[in-house]
Coordinates of C-alpha atoms and ligand atoms in Angstrom, one line a residue:
M1 CA 0.0 0.0 0.0
L2 CA 1.3 3.4 -1.0
G3 CA 4.6 1.8 -1.7
T4 CA 6.0 4.6 -3.9
L5 CA 5.1 7.3 -1.5
G6 CA 6.6 5.3 1.4
N7 CA 9.8 4.7 -0.4
A8 CA 10.1 8.4 -1.5
L9 CA 9.6 9.5 2.1
K10 CA 12.1 7.1 3.4
K11 CA 14.6 8.1 0.9
G12 CA 14.0 11.7 1.7
F13 CA 14.5 11.3 5.4
D14 CA 17.5 9.1 4.9
K15 CA 19.1 11.7 2.7
I16 CA 18.7 14.4 5.3
A17 CA 20.1 12.2 8.0
G18 CA 23.0 11.1 5.8
A19 CA 23.9 14.4 4.2
V20 CA 27.0 16.2 5.4
F21 CA 25.6 19.6 4.4
I22 CA 22.0 20.4 3.8
D23 CA 22.4 22.6 0.8
K24 CA 20.0 23.8 -1.8
K25 CA 20.8 20.9 -4.1
T26 CA 20.1 18.3 -1.5
I27 CA 16.8 19.9 -0.6
E28 CA 15.8 20.1 -4.3
E29 CA 16.7 16.5 -4.8
I30 CA 14.6 15.3 -1.9
L31 CA 11.7 17.5 -2.9
K32 CA 11.8 16.3 -6.5
D33 CA 11.5 12.6 -5.5
L34 CA 8.9 13.3 -2.9
Q35 CA 6.7 15.4 -5.2
R36 CA 6.9 12.8 -7.9
A37 CA 5.7 10.2 -5.5
L38 CA 2.9 12.3 -4.2
I39 CA 1.7 13.0 -7.7
Q40 CA 1.9 9.3 -8.5
A41 CA -0.3 8.6 -5.5
D42 CA -2.8 11.0 -7.0
V43 CA -2.4 13.8 -4.6
N44 CA -3.6 17.1 -5.9
I45 CA -0.9 19.0 -7.8
Y46 CA -1.6 22.3 -6.1
L47 CA -1.2 20.6 -2.7
V48 CA 2.0 19.1 -3.8
K49 CA 3.3 22.5 -5.0
E50 CA 2.3 24.2 -1.8
L51 CA 4.1 21.5 0.2
G52 CA 7.2 22.0 -1.9
N53 CA 7.3 25.8 -1.5
K54 CA 6.7 25.6 2.2
I55 CA 9.6 23.2 2.7
K56 CA 11.9 25.1 0.4
T57 CA 11.3 28.4 2.2
E58 CA 11.7 26.9 5.6
A59 CA 14.7 24.9 4.7
Q60 CA 16.5 27.9 3.4
N61 CA 16.2 29.7 6.7
E62 CA 19.9 30.6 7.2
K63 CA 19.5 31.3 10.9
I64 CA 19.3 27.7 11.6
K65 CA 22.6 26.0 11.5
G66 CA 24.3 22.7 11.7
I67 CA 22.6 19.7 13.2
E68 CA 19.6 21.8 14.1
R69 CA 19.1 22.5 10.4
K70 CA 18.7 18.8 9.7
E71 CA 16.3 18.3 12.6
H72 CA 14.4 21.3 11.5
L73 CA 14.1 20.0 7.9
T74 CA 13.1 16.6 9.1
K75 CA 10.4 18.0 11.3
I76 CA 9.0 20.3 8.6
L77 CA 8.9 17.5 6.1
H78 CA 7.2 15.2 8.6
D79 CA 4.7 17.9 9.7
E80 CA 3.8 18.9 6.2
I81 CA 3.1 15.3 5.2
L82 CA 1.1 14.9 8.4
K83 CA -0.9 18.0 7.6
L84 CA -1.6 16.7 4.1
L85 CA -3.0 13.5 5.7
G86 CA -5.2 15.3 8.1
G87 CA -3.0 15.7 11.2
E88 CA -4.9 14.4 14.2
K89 CA -6.7 11.1 14.6
H90 CA -10.5 11.3 14.8
D91 CA -12.4 9.0 17.1
F92 CA -16.1 8.3 17.7
E93 CA -17.4 9.1 21.1
L94 CA -18.6 5.7 22.2
K95 CA -19.7 4.6 25.6
K96 CA -20.7 1.2 26.8
G97 CA -24.2 1.2 28.2
K98 CA -25.2 4.2 26.0
Q99 CA -26.3 3.4 22.5
T100 CA -24.5 4.9 19.5
K101 CA -25.8 4.5 16.0
I102 CA -23.4 4.7 13.0
M103 CA -25.0 4.8 9.6
L104 CA -22.9 4.0 6.5
I105 CA -23.9 5.6 3.2
G106 CA -22.3 5.8 -0.2
L107 CA -22.5 4.8 -3.9
Y108 CA -22.8 1.4 -5.4
G109 CA -20.0 -1.0 -4.5
A110 CA -18.1 1.5 -2.3
G111 CA -17.8 -1.1 0.4
K112 CA -20.7 -0.2 2.7
T113 CA -21.8 -3.7 3.6
T114 CA -18.3 -5.1 4.0
T115 CA -17.3 -2.0 6.1
A116 CA -20.4 -2.3 8.3
S117 CA -19.3 -5.8 9.3
K118 CA -15.7 -4.7 9.7
L119 CA -16.8 -2.0 12.1
A120 CA -19.0 -4.4 14.0
S121 CA -16.1 -6.8 14.3
Y122 CA -13.7 -4.0 15.4
Y123 CA -16.0 -2.8 18.2
S124 CA -17.3 -6.1 19.4
K125 CA -13.7 -7.2 19.9
R126 CA -13.3 -4.1 22.1
G127 CA -16.2 -5.1 24.3
F128 CA -19.1 -3.2 22.7
K129 CA -22.4 -5.1 22.4
T130 CA -22.8 -4.6 18.7
A131 CA -25.6 -5.3 16.2
L132 CA -25.8 -4.9 12.4
L133 CA -29.0 -3.4 10.9
G134 CA -29.5 -4.0 7.1
L135 CA -31.5 -1.3 5.4
D136 CA -30.6 -2.0 1.8
V137 CA -34.0 -2.8 0.4
H138 CA -33.0 -2.2 -3.2
R139 CA -30.7 -5.1 -3.9
P140 CA -32.3 -8.5 -3.3
A141 CA -29.1 -10.1 -2.2
A142 CA -28.1 -7.4 0.2
S143 CA -29.7 -9.0 3.3
D144 CA -28.1 -12.4 2.6
Q145 CA -24.7 -10.7 2.2
L146 CA -25.0 -8.9 5.5
E147 CA -26.3 -12.1 7.3
Q148 CA -23.4 -14.1 6.0
L149 CA -20.9 -11.5 7.1
G150 CA -22.6 -11.3 10.5
K151 CA -22.3 -15.0 11.0
Q152 CA -18.6 -14.8 10.1
I153 CA -18.0 -12.3 12.8
K154 CA -20.6 -13.7 15.3
T155 CA -22.6 -10.5 15.4
P156 CA -26.4 -10.4 15.3
V157 CA -27.9 -9.0 12.1
F158 CA -31.4 -7.4 11.9
T159 CA -32.9 -7.3 8.4
D160 CA -36.1 -8.1 6.6
K161 CA -36.2 -9.2 3.0
N162 CA -39.9 -8.7 2.6
E163 CA -40.1 -5.1 3.8
K164 CA -39.5 -2.5 1.1
N165 CA -39.5 0.5 3.4
P166 CA -36.2 0.8 5.3
V167 CA -37.8 3.1 7.9
N168 CA -40.3 0.3 8.8
I169 CA -37.5 -2.2 9.2
Y170 CA -35.8 0.1 11.7
N171 CA -39.0 0.8 13.6
N172 CA -39.9 -2.9 13.7
Y173 CA -36.5 -3.7 15.4
K174 CA -36.2 -0.6 17.5
K175 CA -37.1 -2.3 20.7
Q176 CA -34.8 -5.2 20.2
L177 CA -32.0 -3.0 19.3
K178 CA -32.2 -1.1 22.6
E179 CA -30.0 -3.6 24.3
F180 CA -27.0 -2.9 22.1
D181 CA -24.2 -0.4 22.7
L182 CA -23.6 0.0 19.1
V183 CA -25.9 -0.3 16.1
I184 CA -24.2 -0.2 12.7
I185 CA -26.5 0.5 9.8
D186 CA -26.0 -0.6 6.3
T187 CA -27.9 1.3 3.6
A188 CA -28.5 1.0 -0.2
G189 CA -26.1 2.5 -2.7
R190 CA -26.9 4.3 -6.0
H191 CA -25.0 4.9 -9.2
D192 CA -24.8 8.6 -8.4
L193 CA -25.6 10.9 -5.6
D194 CA -29.1 11.6 -7.0
Q195 CA -32.2 13.1 -5.4
E196 CA -33.6 9.7 -4.6
L197 CA -30.6 8.8 -2.5
V198 CA -30.6 12.2 -0.8
D199 CA -34.3 11.8 0.1
E200 CA -33.8 8.3 1.4
I201 CA -30.9 9.3 3.6
S202 CA -32.8 12.3 4.8
N203 CA -35.8 10.1 5.7
L204 CA -33.6 7.6 7.5
T205 CA -31.8 10.4 9.4
G206 CA -35.1 11.9 10.5
E207 CA -36.3 8.6 11.9
I208 CA -33.1 6.9 13.2
K209 CA -31.2 10.0 14.2
P210 CA -27.8 8.3 13.8
D211 CA -24.9 9.7 15.9
Y212 CA -22.6 9.3 13.0
K213 CA -23.2 9.3 9.2
L214 CA -20.2 8.1 7.4
L215 CA -19.6 8.1 3.8
T216 CA -17.9 5.0 2.4
I217 CA -15.6 5.8 -0.5
Q218 CA -13.3 3.4 -2.4
A219 CA -9.7 4.6 -2.7
D220 CA -9.6 3.9 -6.4
I221 CA -11.3 7.2 -7.1
G222 CA -8.3 9.1 -5.9
Q223 CA -8.6 12.8 -5.6
A224 CA -12.1 12.7 -7.0
A225 CA -12.9 11.8 -3.4
K226 CA -12.9 15.5 -2.6
N227 CA -15.8 16.3 -4.8
Q228 CA -17.8 13.3 -3.6
A229 CA -17.2 13.9 0.0
S230 CA -18.1 17.6 -0.3
K231 CA -21.3 16.8 -2.1
F232 CA -22.3 14.2 0.5
Q233 CA -21.4 16.7 3.1
E234 CA -23.7 19.4 1.7
T235 CA -26.6 17.1 0.9
C236 CA -26.5 14.5 3.6
G237 CA -24.5 16.1 6.4
I238 CA -21.9 13.4 6.8
N239 CA -19.6 13.4 9.8
G240 CA -16.7 11.6 8.2
V241 CA -15.4 9.1 5.7
I242 CA -14.2 5.6 5.6
I243 CA -11.9 4.8 2.7
T244 CA -12.0 1.2 1.4
R245 CA -9.7 -0.7 -0.9
M246 CA -6.6 1.0 0.2
D247 CA -4.9 -2.2 -0.7
S248 CA -5.9 -2.3 -4.3
T249 CA -4.9 1.0 -5.7
A250 CA -1.9 3.3 -6.2
K251 CA -4.3 6.3 -5.8
A252 CA -4.9 5.9 -2.1
G253 CA -2.8 9.0 -1.3
G254 CA -5.1 11.0 -3.4
A255 CA -8.3 9.8 -1.7
L256 CA -6.8 10.3 1.8
T257 CA -5.5 13.8 1.1
A258 CA -8.6 14.8 -0.8
C259 CA -10.9 14.0 2.1
N260 CA -8.8 16.0 4.4
E261 CA -9.6 19.0 2.3
T262 CA -13.3 18.6 3.1
K263 CA -14.9 18.9 6.5
A264 CA -15.2 15.2 6.6
P265 CA -12.2 13.5 8.2
V266 CA -11.2 10.0 7.5
F267 CA -12.0 7.7 10.5
F268 CA -11.1 4.3 9.2
I269 CA -9.4 2.7 6.2
G270 CA -10.1 -0.7 4.7
T271 CA -7.1 -2.6 3.6
G272 CA -8.6 -5.9 2.3
E273 CA -11.7 -8.0 2.0
K274 CA -11.4 -9.8 5.4
P275 CA -13.1 -8.4 8.5
S276 CA -9.7 -7.9 10.1
E277 CA -8.3 -5.9 7.2
F278 CA -9.5 -2.7 8.7
E279 CA -7.9 0.0 10.9
T280 CA -8.5 3.4 12.4
F281 CA -6.8 6.1 10.4
N282 CA -4.2 7.8 12.4
P283 CA -2.1 10.0 10.2
K284 CA 0.9 10.0 12.6
S285 CA 1.2 6.2 12.8
F286 CA 0.3 6.0 9.2
I287 CA 3.4 8.0 8.3
S288 CA 5.5 6.1 10.8
R289 CA 4.5 2.9 9.1
L290 CA 5.2 4.3 5.6
L291 CA 8.6 5.0 6.9
G292 CA 9.1 1.9 9.0
L293 CA 9.9 4.1 12.0
G294 CA 8.4 4.5 15.4
D295 CA 7.5 8.1 15.3
L296 CA 8.8 11.6 14.8
E297 CA 11.1 11.2 17.8
G298 CA 12.6 8.2 16.1
L299 CA 13.2 10.2 13.0
L300 CA 14.8 13.0 14.9
E301 CA 17.0 10.7 16.8
K302 CA 18.2 9.3 13.6
V303 CA 19.2 12.7 12.4
Q304 CA 20.9 13.6 15.7
S305 CA 22.9 10.5 15.6
A306 CA 24.4 11.3 12.3
V307 CA 27.7 13.1 13.0
D308 CA 27.6 16.8 13.7
E309 CA 28.4 19.0 10.8
K310 CA 31.2 21.0 12.2
S311 CA 33.5 18.2 12.9
Q312 CA 32.6 16.6 9.6
K313 CA 33.7 19.7 7.8
K314 CA 37.0 19.8 9.7
L315 CA 37.7 16.2 9.0
K316 CA 36.9 16.6 5.3
T317 CA 39.5 19.4 5.0
K318 CA 42.1 17.3 6.8
L319 CA 41.4 14.3 4.7
E320 CA 41.6 16.4 1.6
K321 CA 45.0 17.9 2.7
G322 CA 46.3 14.5 3.8
K323 CA 46.7 15.8 7.4
F324 CA 44.7 13.1 9.0
N325 CA 46.3 11.9 12.3
L326 CA 45.6 9.6 15.1
R327 CA 43.9 12.4 17.1
D328 CA 41.4 12.9 14.3
F329 CA 41.0 9.2 14.2
Q330 CA 40.1 9.2 17.9
E331 CA 37.7 12.1 17.4
Q332 CA 36.0 10.0 14.7
L333 CA 35.9 6.9 16.9
K334 CA 34.0 8.9 19.5
Q335 CA 31.4 9.7 17.0
M336 CA 31.4 6.4 15.2
G337 CA 29.6 4.7 18.0
S338 CA 26.5 6.2 16.6
M339 CA 27.5 6.1 13.0
G340 CA 28.3 2.5 13.0
S341 CA 31.0 2.0 10.4
F342 CA 34.0 3.3 8.7
S343 CA 32.2 3.3 5.4
K344 CA 30.2 6.4 6.7
M345 CA 33.5 8.1 7.4
L346 CA 34.8 7.3 4.0
E347 CA 31.7 8.8 2.4
M348 CA 33.2 12.1 3.4
V349 CA 36.3 11.6 1.3
P350 CA 35.6 13.2 -2.0
G351 CA 34.6 10.6 -4.5
F352 CA 33.9 7.9 -2.0
G353 CA 30.4 9.2 -1.3
K354 CA 29.0 7.5 -4.3
A355 CA 31.0 4.3 -3.9
K356 CA 29.3 1.4 -2.1
I357 CA 31.8 -0.1 0.3
P358 CA 30.7 -3.5 1.5
E359 CA 29.4 -3.1 5.1
N360 CA 31.2 -6.2 6.4
L361 CA 34.5 -4.9 5.1
M362 CA 34.3 -1.6 6.9
G363 CA 32.0 -2.3 9.7
V364 CA 33.4 -2.3 13.2
Q365 CA 31.6 -3.4 16.3
E366 CA 30.8 -0.9 18.9
E367 CA 32.8 -2.8 21.5
K368 CA 36.0 -2.5 19.4
L369 CA 35.4 1.2 19.0
K370 CA 35.3 1.7 22.7
K371 CA 38.4 -0.3 23.2
W372 CA 40.2 1.8 20.7
Q373 CA 39.2 4.9 22.4
Y374 CA 40.6 3.8 25.7
L375 CA 43.8 2.9 23.8
I376 CA 44.3 6.3 22.4
D377 CA 43.5 7.8 25.8
S378 CA 46.4 5.9 27.2
M379 CA 48.9 7.2 24.7
T380 CA 51.2 10.2 25.1
H381 CA 51.0 13.2 22.9
E382 CA 54.2 12.1 21.3
E383 CA 52.7 8.7 20.5
I384 CA 49.5 10.2 19.1
D385 CA 51.5 12.5 16.8
N386 CA 53.9 9.7 15.7
P387 CA 52.2 6.4 16.0
E388 CA 55.1 4.7 14.3
I389 CA 57.2 4.8 17.5
I390 CA 54.7 2.6 19.3
E391 CA 55.2 -0.4 17.2
K392 CA 58.9 -0.1 17.3
Q393 CA 59.1 -0.2 21.1
T394 CA 57.6 -3.1 23.0
K395 CA 57.7 -1.1 26.2
R396 CA 55.3 1.4 24.8
L397 CA 53.0 -1.3 23.6
Q398 CA 52.9 -2.9 26.9
R399 CA 52.4 0.3 28.8
I400 CA 49.5 1.4 26.7
A401 CA 47.9 -2.1 26.8
K402 CA 48.2 -2.1 30.6
G403 CA 46.9 1.4 31.0
S404 CA 43.8 0.8 28.8
G405 CA 43.1 -2.7 29.9
T406 CA 43.7 -4.1 26.4
T407 CA 46.3 -6.3 24.7
T408 CA 49.2 -5.5 22.4
T409 CA 47.2 -7.2 19.6
D410 CA 44.5 -4.7 20.1
I411 CA 47.0 -1.9 19.7
R412 CA 48.4 -3.4 16.5
Q413 CA 44.9 -3.8 15.1
L414 CA 44.1 -0.2 15.8
L415 CA 47.3 1.1 14.2
K416 CA 46.7 -1.1 11.2
Q417 CA 43.2 0.2 10.8
Y418 CA 44.4 3.8 11.2
K419 CA 47.0 3.3 8.6
V420 CA 44.6 1.8 6.1
L421 CA 42.3 4.7 6.5
K422 CA 45.1 7.2 6.2
D423 CA 46.4 5.5 3.1
L424 CA 42.9 5.4 1.7
A425 CA 42.4 9.1 2.3
T426 CA 45.8 10.3 1.3
G427 CA 47.2 7.6 -0.9
S428 CA 48.3 8.4 -4.5
D429 CA 45.7 6.0 -6.0
I430 CA 43.0 8.3 -4.8
N431 CA 44.6 11.6 -5.3
D432 CA 45.3 10.8 -8.9
L433 CA 41.6 10.1 -9.6
D434 CA 39.2 12.7 -10.8
M435 CA 37.2 13.0 -7.7
S436 CA 34.6 15.4 -9.1
Q437 CA 33.2 12.5 -11.0
G438 CA 33.1 10.0 -8.2
L439 CA 34.7 6.6 -8.5
S440 CA 34.0 4.2 -11.2
Q441 CA 33.2 0.6 -10.3
K442 CA 36.6 -0.4 -11.7
Q443 CA 38.5 2.2 -9.8
M444 CA 36.7 1.1 -6.7
Q445 CA 37.5 -2.5 -7.3
K446 CA 41.2 -1.6 -7.6
I447 CA 41.2 0.2 -4.4
M448 CA 39.3 -2.5 -2.6
K449 CA 41.8 -5.0 -3.9
K450 CA 44.7 -3.0 -2.6
F451 CA 43.3 -2.3 0.8
G452 CA 40.5 -4.8 1.3
K453 CA 42.9 -7.6 2.4
K454 CA 44.4 -5.4 5.1
I455 CA 41.1 -4.7 6.8
K456 CA 40.4 -7.7 9.0
F457 CA 38.5 -8.0 12.2
Ligands
GTP501 N1 -9.6 -5.4 -1.6 C1 -10.6 -4.8 -0.9 N2 -11.9 -5.1 -1.3 C2 -12.8 -4.6 -0.5 C3 -12.6 -3.7 0.6 N3 -13.8 -3.3 1.1 C4 -14.7 -3.9 0.3 N4 -14.2 -4.7 -0.7 C5 -14.9 -5.4 -1.7 O1 -15.6 -4.5 -2.5 C6 -16.8 -5.2 -3.0 C7 -18.0 -4.3 -2.7 O2 -18.2 -4.3 -1.4 P1 -19.6 -4.1 -0.7 O3 -19.4 -4.0 0.8 O4 -20.6 -5.1 -1.2 O5 -20.0 -2.7 -1.2 P2 -21.4 -1.9 -1.0 O6 -21.1 -0.5 -0.9 O7 -22.1 -2.5 0.1 O8 -22.1 -2.2 -2.4 P3 -23.7 -2.0 -2.7 O9 -24.4 -2.5 -1.6 O10 -23.9 -2.8 -4.0 O11 -23.9 -0.6 -3.0 C8 -16.8 -6.5 -2.3 O12 -16.4 -7.5 -3.2 C9 -15.9 -6.4 -1.2 O13 -15.3 -7.6 -0.8 C10 -11.2 -3.4 0.9 O14 -10.9 -2.7 1.8 N5 -10.3 -4.0 0.1
MG502 MG1 -24.1 -3.2 0.2

């Protein structure tokens, strides 16, 4: 469901988290992908444009610097998508022991009958004494369909095949229905929202006085949902919408955002034919699910854990000038706990950004990172500036190992890793390449061949 949109969002947020600098180009790239995905999901083009402008303006706010800028952009992007989807979650006010009547209305085949049974199943599972009332007197098979569904979810169904006036059906069962907390009413559809349907709904409303009148819309109609919801709102006074068939269309984003533009919020979405394939529509968790993340905090955490911009910039300069030393390496180690791997660090070396370095080759476990930090802490300034002297003198090796609670093998490993990185960053192989173009697959292979064997954990 909404795969393209989800992927575009994920890609956008990842790009913000991973970017060293949030510059105009990065923002434009993120926006382009996102806007394309929104349009593919059938979101109204004006809404998409508006979202783009808003994000662009906010993102270019020069007053916000560094890591805050990333957080800021993440938050805006998240909030704007949230707004597009309706922001807050809408709930019915239901109380056990006090009857609530929910009437479903809509056009032919929108999913009213299926949704009625889904709602019944949803609330009876939550302890509400629920009944289904079938008032579709137009389609002969309608009662059978509802009865079958009722049986499936073990919920009583009240209907009458012989009665042609839906108001009479309701009145005949009124007394029996009194004992239920929740009565869900299925009504007949029409091809269009014509006068006949408006009259019928108005009659039923006058007699039944439902607490909620919900329009059922199938997601396939995309942004046309706006028009339909507004018309039903004007003529039938609906309180909200249930969107069905979210599972079977790429246009679901259009239907969701279109309804948000009307005064009829989306309460539930249907995601399949089975009674359980139904859920409350909560824009916040909907986005989280699209992104595969817990929530906004989760997102922001991800951004915060990416290394801070200032030290990245410093490192980049040092790498470029070949002045990378063990102290810088230690500085990086400190940050790497949250970054996870050397490959991230190498992304900052010009040209390496585009190269995919196998994770297992460059990945270092957190434990090892900590050990290495203790190691460097136990070194003298002289040793940090000239690491070569350590390897040559066993005494130094032993002293550092003892001081840091590690072994001489650990020290050798650290020095080896440091050298590999230094070579990678300053070695002639790399400086000879045209970095502005990034590395070709072949060049990358050559480098990996040279250094890959040296990196072992
Ligand atoms: N894939 C999918 N199919 C659904 C969903 N909701 C309903 N359907 C299917 O859509 C078809 C029409 O559903 P109904 O519930 O009969 O629609 P209706 O609005 O009651 O139709 P009428 O009574 O004829 O106006 C059925 O085949 C349902 O199984 C959904 O969320 N996903
Ligand atoms: Mg029906």
